[in-house]
Amino acid sequence: MKKFIANAYLWTLLTLVYAPIAIIFIFSFTEAKVLGTWTGFSTNLFTNLFEGAGGAELNNAIYYTLLIALIAATVSTLLGSLAAVGIYNMRARMKRVTIFLNSIPMINPDIITGISIFMLFVFLGISRGLLTIVLSHIAFCTPYVVLCVMPRLAKMNPNIYEAALDLGANPLQAFRRVLLPELWPGMISGFILSVTLSIDDFAVTLFTKGSSSIDTLSTYIYADARKGGLTPELRPLSALIFLTVLILLLVINYRAKNKKS
Amino acid sequence: MMKKLLNFIGRRDRWAWPHIAVMLFLVVLPLILIMGYAFTDAEGSFTLHNFVKFFTNSDAVNTFVYSLGIALMTTMICILLGYPAAYFMAGKQFSTPKVMAMLFILPMWINVLLRTLATVALFDFLHIALDEKALMFGMVYDFLPFMIYPIYNTLQKMDNSLPEAAADLGASPLKVFLRVTLPLSMPGVKSGIIMVFMPTISTFAIAELLTQNNIKLFGTVIQENVNNGLLNYGAALSLIMLVIIAITSFGGEKDNESSQLF
């Protein structure tokens, strides 16, 4: 009985949580302008999405989303991994200060991060565009990389790096041969997390893109949704994004499981 | 030269310097600028006018109080709906909790705008008016996973022998829950509150989309002022929001372990 109630509650909640997604999914296979009317099965919305009038804009948005995510994630992974090693080797007080500094972007709400960086660029007279978006993404991604890499350092034997130095390796060699292999899994997690955060971001991008014509997927969706409610093409787009996320998560999960066994 | 460089990077605590520099430039300096703009006028001289303008404008204050109310209500509903879900999932006696947990977490990875638009579509489909209730339930939809996840994590890591011991010593199931399980799960609830309250109080686009711009929240007011070039007033409003955020995050220190995604 208890089990029945638990399962009934969980499945009801799940159904509610997934209802919007399901509706979007189903109605991306019909052409009706208004959601909720079914005018027969069709995949036209999917083809329209990439070839129709707005196709070029959407393709551009996807291109910029990926470009920004990859650059920001790469730089963040480098900065964050080095910082993790640095923090690990700091004295207590400096360590506390740096960890606090590192946590600010994670506590800050998106809108504050966005507005504050926007003010920085206005103050310095830097015109906004691709560079400012990438810089802002690096600012909020790097702290998460630090958090991903730190546990790897805590687990590793601190003496092997010193041993490599004692045996005649210079710091660069010791880094490449000893530290890097140990930190690699944490760096990969940090990179993937950064890519996800960057793709997911909306508020910070909106404030740092300015009036430039650069749009990421989220700002494109926002602009489109503001223009005319929910345009039909957003349905297949959402459906595709849901599917991509689902597959990505399954892959990550599968990887995690393989590693354990 | 090369030797000097190698010597320099030989001290590993210096490896954090580039990151510290980036944080100072892109995080600390911008926050200082918010403060600077908030306490100055367009010409750059010191003034409290921006704050006076906010506190004497009943519209702005009302929006602020209203947003606080909506965020608190959303957080409450998320706890009421999310706690049982996390509790049931963490219970060892129930089937397939792993898959369940993943299904609840999955929406967290989908862009919040898309989820909001999907919710708007659902309300449209069911002919539900896009009003205050829609706004609240839309936000509950958006943020419920962020409440379930940390609570589930804490409950799952909890030592099961504690409630069992309480039961063995004669406590009724209700008492076991109230005196043992609930207090032990509080770190997760705290994390959940922060993870739900922070985004709901600072949201701007979500309210706009969920109510077709009929209801304005504090975040939207900030965004509009900044967009219209009223930087000083916008900065003052941002500072007020930062105070709220600071109070929440220091009041309930976020439990990092329960909210860690990786």
XYZ file of C-alpha atoms in Angstrom:
523
model
C 0.000 0.000 0.000
C 2.739 2.419 1.002
C 4.630 1.479 -2.094
C 1.556 2.042 -4.222
C 1.037 5.565 -2.866
C 4.706 6.388 -3.370
C 4.696 5.167 -6.937
C 1.388 6.833 -7.769
C 2.662 10.142 -6.399
C 5.972 9.956 -8.233
C 4.436 8.982 -11.563
C 1.756 11.683 -11.300
C 4.413 14.299 -10.618
C 6.580 13.029 -13.456
C 3.614 13.114 -15.834
C 2.951 16.720 -14.841
C 6.610 17.686 -15.205
C 6.842 16.112 -18.639
C 3.409 17.200 -19.912
C 4.652 20.461 -21.472
C 7.519 18.683 -23.182
C 5.203 15.973 -24.497
C 2.737 18.517 -25.904
C 5.531 20.352 -27.712
C 6.857 17.083 -29.052
C 3.528 15.852 -30.390
C 2.573 19.127 -31.987
C 5.866 19.541 -33.787
C 4.585 16.886 -36.168
C 1.711 18.947 -37.463
C 1.654 22.199 -39.371
C -1.029 24.135 -37.510
C -0.047 27.703 -36.632
C -1.933 27.541 -33.333
C -0.809 24.912 -30.918
C -3.538 22.462 -30.029
C -5.151 22.101 -33.429
C -4.093 19.001 -35.300
C -4.058 19.390 -39.060
C -2.642 16.003 -39.904
C 0.793 14.477 -39.618
C 3.593 16.373 -41.288
C 7.297 16.889 -40.878
C 7.196 20.243 -42.644
C 8.000 22.192 -39.502
C 11.294 20.330 -39.221
C 12.321 21.123 -42.789
C 11.061 24.707 -42.424
C 13.225 25.080 -39.391
C 16.453 24.911 -41.330
C 15.379 25.848 -44.863
C 12.530 28.291 -44.295
C 12.709 32.048 -44.047
C 14.304 32.098 -40.598
C 16.590 29.163 -41.369
C 19.747 31.179 -41.906
C 19.279 33.047 -38.630
C 18.726 29.838 -36.732
C 21.767 28.177 -38.278
C 23.780 31.238 -37.308
C 22.489 31.062 -33.752
C 23.449 27.378 -33.489
C 26.897 28.165 -34.915
C 27.527 30.973 -32.405
C 26.159 28.933 -29.501
C 28.635 26.139 -30.207
C 31.531 28.480 -31.028
C 31.087 30.472 -27.815
C 30.627 27.308 -25.729
C 33.771 25.660 -27.128
C 36.035 28.708 -26.768
C 34.715 29.563 -23.286
C 34.921 25.952 -22.097
C 38.479 25.499 -23.415
C 39.794 28.672 -21.808
C 37.871 27.973 -18.587
C 39.258 24.453 -18.387
C 42.826 25.734 -18.746
C 42.392 28.595 -16.275
C 40.392 26.519 -13.824
C 42.733 23.525 -13.793
C 45.797 25.714 -13.212
C 43.888 27.583 -10.509
C 42.935 24.328 -8.792
C 46.613 23.343 -8.560
C 47.426 26.837 -7.328
C 44.711 26.853 -4.671
C 45.725 23.392 -3.511
C 49.273 24.621 -2.874
C 48.355 27.877 -1.175
C 48.736 28.744 2.482
C 45.555 28.608 4.525
C 44.596 32.288 4.501
C 45.290 32.912 0.818
C 43.465 29.689 0.064
C 40.342 30.827 1.907
C 40.343 34.176 0.112
C 40.756 32.575 -3.305
C 38.053 29.969 -2.693
C 35.701 32.755 -1.610
C 36.578 34.716 -4.764
C 35.919 31.580 -6.789
C 32.489 31.142 -5.234
C 31.150 34.632 -6.009
C 30.121 33.907 -9.620
C 28.343 30.754 -8.484
C 26.244 32.613 -5.895
C 25.535 35.620 -8.127
C 22.227 35.387 -9.971
C 22.540 35.484 -13.774
C 20.935 38.877 -14.071
C 23.472 40.455 -11.677
C 26.398 38.755 -13.435
C 25.040 40.029 -16.745
C 24.359 43.593 -15.633
C 27.621 43.965 -13.715
C 29.743 42.805 -16.659
C 27.647 44.988 -18.950
C 28.540 47.956 -16.731
C 32.217 47.039 -16.903
C 32.150 47.168 -20.691
C 30.186 50.429 -20.701
C 32.624 51.897 -18.173
C 35.656 50.880 -20.234
C 33.998 51.883 -23.496
C 34.379 48.427 -25.007
C 31.794 47.774 -27.689
C 29.889 44.583 -27.095
C 30.046 41.583 -29.365
C 31.482 38.096 -29.625
C 34.522 38.904 -27.464
C 32.489 40.313 -24.590
C 30.112 37.323 -24.637
C 33.021 34.867 -24.549
C 34.735 36.779 -21.721
C 31.581 36.775 -19.618
C 31.076 33.040 -20.202
C 34.659 32.363 -19.113
C 33.935 34.347 -15.936
C 31.012 32.164 -14.860
C 32.337 28.782 -16.152
C 35.846 28.759 -14.648
C 34.761 28.449 -10.975
C 32.934 25.215 -11.821
C 36.062 23.788 -13.464
C 37.998 24.574 -10.289
C 35.391 22.633 -8.322
C 35.655 19.674 -10.712
C 39.465 19.490 -10.579
C 40.042 20.101 -6.846
C 38.788 16.646 -5.723
C 41.265 14.955 -8.118
C 44.127 16.823 -6.438
C 42.904 15.909 -2.985
C 42.920 12.252 -4.003
C 46.381 12.165 -5.557
C 49.630 11.564 -3.713
C 51.193 15.033 -3.367
C 54.701 13.604 -3.306
C 54.867 12.239 -6.833
C 55.089 15.708 -8.372
C 57.960 16.577 -6.013
C 59.543 13.242 -6.824
C 59.484 14.050 -10.527
C 61.189 17.386 -9.793
C 63.798 15.686 -7.602
C 64.499 13.207 -10.370
C 65.394 16.080 -12.695
C 62.183 16.961 -14.498
C 61.548 20.681 -14.936
C 58.149 22.021 -13.793
C 56.723 21.851 -17.324
C 57.724 18.207 -17.773
C 56.497 17.284 -14.336
C 53.210 18.995 -15.114
C 52.738 17.165 -18.403
C 53.889 13.729 -17.246
C 52.664 13.620 -13.660
C 49.950 16.167 -12.915
C 48.060 16.158 -16.204
C 47.228 12.427 -16.293
C 45.932 12.632 -12.714
C 43.812 15.729 -13.302
C 42.500 14.730 -16.723
C 39.148 13.182 -15.640
C 38.309 16.241 -13.551
C 39.245 18.507 -16.446
C 36.967 16.570 -18.800
C 34.056 16.877 -16.326
C 34.796 20.588 -15.960
C 34.889 21.020 -19.725
C 31.565 19.230 -20.263
C 29.965 21.181 -17.418
C 31.262 24.455 -18.891
C 29.879 23.606 -22.323
C 26.474 22.872 -20.773
C 26.481 26.062 -18.683
C 27.510 28.159 -21.655
C 24.874 26.685 -23.994
C 22.242 27.040 -21.288
C 23.019 30.652 -20.475
C 20.554 33.310 -21.434
C 20.691 36.308 -19.102
C 24.425 36.957 -19.237
C 24.531 36.606 -23.025
C 21.594 38.980 -23.421
C 23.380 41.742 -21.502
C 26.819 41.203 -23.034
C 25.790 40.830 -26.661
C 24.574 44.433 -26.819
C 23.044 45.482 -30.088
C 25.412 43.274 -32.049
C 23.731 40.916 -34.495
C 25.200 37.903 -32.726
C 22.545 35.607 -31.315
C 22.921 32.365 -29.412
C 20.121 29.829 -29.353
C 18.660 31.232 -26.130
C 18.668 34.852 -27.215
C 17.289 33.787 -30.592
C 14.454 31.912 -28.882
C 13.820 34.885 -26.591
C 13.670 37.365 -29.457
C 11.424 35.028 -31.424
C 9.097 34.341 -28.494
C 8.747 38.057 -27.825
C 7.841 38.762 -31.425
C 4.933 36.400 -31.760
C 4.244 34.194 -28.795
C 5.259 30.697 -29.674
C 6.033 30.492 -33.378
C 5.367 27.021 -34.829
C 9.035 26.510 -35.712
C 10.006 26.678 -32.045
C 8.157 23.393 -31.488
C 10.398 21.146 -33.588
C 13.397 23.136 -32.363
C 12.512 22.401 -28.732
C 11.834 18.778 -29.597
C 15.273 18.458 -31.206
C 16.997 20.113 -28.252
C 15.159 17.852 -25.773
C 16.303 14.813 -27.741
C 19.910 16.025 -27.939
C 20.042 16.629 -24.201
C 18.522 13.212 -23.526
C 21.087 11.449 -25.704
C 23.986 13.454 -24.195
C 22.882 12.522 -20.683
C 22.557 8.863 -21.593
C 26.091 8.939 -23.023
C 27.492 10.614 -19.890
C 25.659 8.108 -17.693
C 26.893 5.199 -19.770
C 30.461 6.494 -19.501
C 30.143 6.861 -15.742
C 28.818 3.318 -15.411
C 31.592 1.857 -17.583
C 34.196 3.578 -15.479
C 32.810 2.076 -12.294
C 32.707 -1.539 -13.479
C 64.966 34.024 -19.426
C 63.691 30.462 -19.744
C 65.189 29.677 -16.369
C 63.491 32.672 -14.806
C 60.164 31.536 -16.242
C 60.638 28.007 -14.945
C 61.550 29.386 -11.546
C 58.451 31.498 -11.571
C 56.080 28.651 -12.353
C 58.012 26.429 -9.981
C 55.963 27.856 -7.153
C 52.668 26.147 -7.741
C 50.560 28.557 -5.667
C 51.206 31.086 -8.459
C 49.320 28.918 -10.944
C 46.093 30.405 -9.647
C 47.168 33.949 -10.511
C 45.662 34.062 -14.013
C 42.337 32.866 -12.620
C 42.486 35.355 -9.756
C 43.219 38.134 -12.259
C 40.241 37.121 -14.403
C 37.962 36.958 -11.346
C 39.120 40.374 -10.135
C 38.577 41.923 -13.552
C 35.328 40.213 -14.596
C 33.630 39.612 -11.241
C 34.909 41.877 -8.480
C 35.463 45.049 -10.507
C 31.970 44.793 -12.129
C 30.380 44.394 -8.682
C 32.269 47.452 -7.454
C 31.024 49.292 -10.539
C 27.410 48.388 -9.656
C 27.993 50.017 -6.302
C 29.666 52.986 -7.931
C 26.832 53.539 -10.396
C 24.191 53.037 -7.711
C 25.534 55.859 -5.546
C 26.192 58.373 -8.323
C 24.119 60.350 -10.798
C 24.569 60.506 -14.577
C 27.338 63.108 -14.133
C 29.218 60.903 -11.728
C 28.806 62.830 -8.482
C 27.703 61.138 -5.274
C 23.986 60.919 -4.603
C 21.396 58.823 -2.802
C 18.801 59.887 -5.318
C 18.565 56.448 -6.971
C 17.523 54.801 -3.736
C 15.182 57.646 -2.794
C 13.623 57.278 -6.245
C 12.985 53.593 -5.603
C 11.616 53.880 -2.080
C 9.329 56.815 -2.901
C 7.948 55.177 -6.021
C 5.085 53.025 -4.805
C 4.913 51.142 -8.131
C 8.521 50.011 -7.852
C 8.232 49.086 -4.175
C 5.012 47.199 -4.852
C 6.639 45.241 -7.668
C 9.519 44.425 -5.359
C 7.262 43.178 -2.553
C 5.099 41.299 -5.051
C 8.165 39.573 -6.543
C 9.348 38.585 -3.084
C 5.911 37.118 -2.388
C 5.818 35.180 -5.661
C 9.333 33.826 -5.070
C 8.472 32.764 -1.507
C 5.233 31.096 -2.600
C 6.997 29.291 -5.461
C 9.667 28.056 -3.069
C 7.021 26.879 -0.575
C 5.056 24.986 -3.233
C 8.306 23.417 -4.472
C 9.081 22.175 -0.950
C 5.566 20.803 -0.454
C 5.582 18.991 -3.796
C 9.263 18.141 -3.906
C 9.911 16.831 -0.411
C 7.532 13.840 -0.674
C 8.938 13.037 -4.115
C 12.522 13.051 -2.822
C 11.455 11.092 0.265
C 9.704 8.391 -1.754
C 12.594 8.122 -4.205
C 15.207 7.804 -1.492
C 13.200 5.110 0.327
C 15.008 1.855 -0.231
C 11.795 -0.155 -0.351
C 10.617 1.376 -3.627
C 11.420 0.178 -7.111
C 13.810 1.746 -9.669
C 14.804 4.859 -7.746
C 17.878 5.470 -9.955
C 15.844 5.796 -13.142
C 13.270 7.937 -11.345
C 15.898 10.280 -9.988
C 17.380 10.686 -13.433
C 13.969 11.414 -14.941
C 13.431 14.180 -12.388
C 16.878 15.646 -12.930
C 16.724 15.545 -16.720
C 14.684 18.764 -17.133
C 17.387 20.669 -15.208
C 19.591 20.349 -18.268
C 17.088 21.872 -20.652
C 17.211 25.579 -21.309
C 14.875 27.379 -18.933
C 13.395 29.508 -21.724
C 12.436 26.415 -23.689
C 10.878 24.824 -20.616
C 8.941 28.016 -19.967
C 7.714 28.194 -23.548
C 6.659 24.562 -23.340
C 4.695 25.358 -20.176
C 3.037 28.312 -21.907
C 2.117 25.933 -24.724
C 0.591 23.467 -22.252
C -1.459 26.195 -20.519
C -2.604 27.417 -23.927
C -3.543 23.886 -24.902
C -5.592 23.415 -21.732
C -7.114 26.903 -22.087
C -5.659 28.009 -18.774
C -5.493 31.799 -18.481
C -1.966 33.190 -18.348
C -2.383 35.000 -15.048
C -0.779 35.019 -11.624
C -1.563 31.360 -10.952
C -0.076 30.386 -14.291
C 3.016 32.412 -13.421
C 3.466 30.611 -10.125
C 2.820 27.135 -11.446
C 5.005 27.851 -14.450
C 7.846 28.717 -12.122
C 7.156 25.663 -9.969
C 7.413 23.606 -13.161
C 10.703 25.270 -14.014
C 12.347 24.936 -10.628
C 10.849 21.859 -8.960
C 13.778 19.621 -10.040
C 16.161 21.986 -8.238
C 14.266 21.310 -5.011
C 13.916 17.540 -5.425
C 17.535 16.914 -6.330
C 19.360 18.225 -3.218
C 16.764 16.760 -0.823
C 16.992 13.397 -2.571
C 20.783 13.530 -2.352
C 20.795 14.239 1.382
C 18.170 11.603 2.131
C 20.016 9.019 0.103
C 23.289 9.597 1.928
C 21.563 9.548 5.314
C 22.476 6.641 7.564
C 19.396 4.411 7.432
C 20.128 2.826 10.792
C 19.169 6.077 12.552
C 15.437 6.040 11.700
C 15.475 2.262 12.207
C 16.950 2.691 15.668
C 14.302 5.293 16.517
C 11.585 2.885 15.378
C 13.117 0.055 17.412
C 13.112 2.274 20.467
C 9.386 2.698 20.100
C 8.884 5.901 18.101
C 5.814 5.961 15.871
C 6.464 6.351 12.114
C 5.317 9.974 12.312
C 7.641 10.642 15.200
C 10.534 8.943 13.414
C 9.953 11.229 10.478
C 9.546 14.428 12.482
C 12.347 13.822 14.974
C 14.941 11.971 12.904
C 14.489 12.009 9.128
C 13.295 15.588 8.716
C 16.028 17.230 10.824
C 18.688 15.148 9.084
C 17.417 16.208 5.659
C 17.464 19.928 6.471
C 20.793 20.621 4.699
C 19.182 19.348 1.485
C 16.077 21.459 2.051
C 18.273 24.516 2.653
C 20.165 23.922 -0.601
C 16.859 23.414 -2.365
C 15.482 26.681 -1.009
C 18.538 28.543 -2.253
C 18.486 26.822 -5.633
C 14.800 27.689 -6.122
C 14.478 31.055 -4.367
C 17.527 32.693 -5.999
C 16.465 32.132 -9.607
C 12.800 32.935 -8.906
C 13.552 36.253 -7.211
C 15.957 37.279 -9.970
C 14.029 36.000 -12.956
C 13.022 38.370 -15.714
C 12.246 36.722 -19.039
C 10.268 33.861 -17.515
C 7.554 36.050 -16.021
C 7.361 38.006 -19.236
C 6.746 34.871 -21.287
C 4.441 33.140 -18.810
C 2.022 36.044 -18.544
C 2.539 37.627 -21.962
C 4.024 40.648 -20.253
C 0.993 41.267 -18.046
C 2.800 40.740 -14.776
C 6.058 42.475 -14.129
C 8.562 41.121 -11.651
C 11.472 42.970 -10.066
C 13.971 41.384 -12.473
C 12.054 42.730 -15.446
C 12.071 46.225 -13.928
C 15.858 46.064 -13.518
C 16.324 44.827 -17.079
C 14.077 47.542 -18.538
C 15.886 50.323 -16.700
C 19.309 49.071 -17.744
C 18.129 48.611 -21.327
C 16.723 52.116 -21.402
C 20.085 53.525 -20.400
C 19.115 54.358 -16.802
C 22.297 52.713 -15.579
C 22.474 54.452 -12.210
C 18.908 53.600 -11.220
C 19.318 50.065 -12.615
C 22.482 49.655 -10.555
C 20.667 50.761 -7.400
C 17.915 48.203 -8.055
C 20.550 45.508 -8.706
C 22.192 46.385 -5.415
C 18.867 45.939 -3.614
C 18.499 42.508 -5.228
C 22.077 41.650 -4.228
C 21.223 42.445 -0.609
C 18.304 39.988 -0.750
C 20.560 37.352 -2.335
C 23.252 37.925 0.293
C 20.710 37.556 3.107
C 19.428 34.278 1.631
C 22.822 32.767 0.992
C 24.243 33.672 4.383
C 21.036 32.759 6.187
C 21.128 29.274 4.769
C 24.675 28.326 3.881
C 24.281 26.187 0.773
C 25.294 22.628 1.396
C 27.691 22.010 -1.470
C 27.674 18.269 -1.205
C 23.950 17.847 -1.729
C 23.719 20.223 -4.649
C 26.796 19.028 -6.513
C 25.805 17.808 -9.944
C 28.993 15.883 -10.685
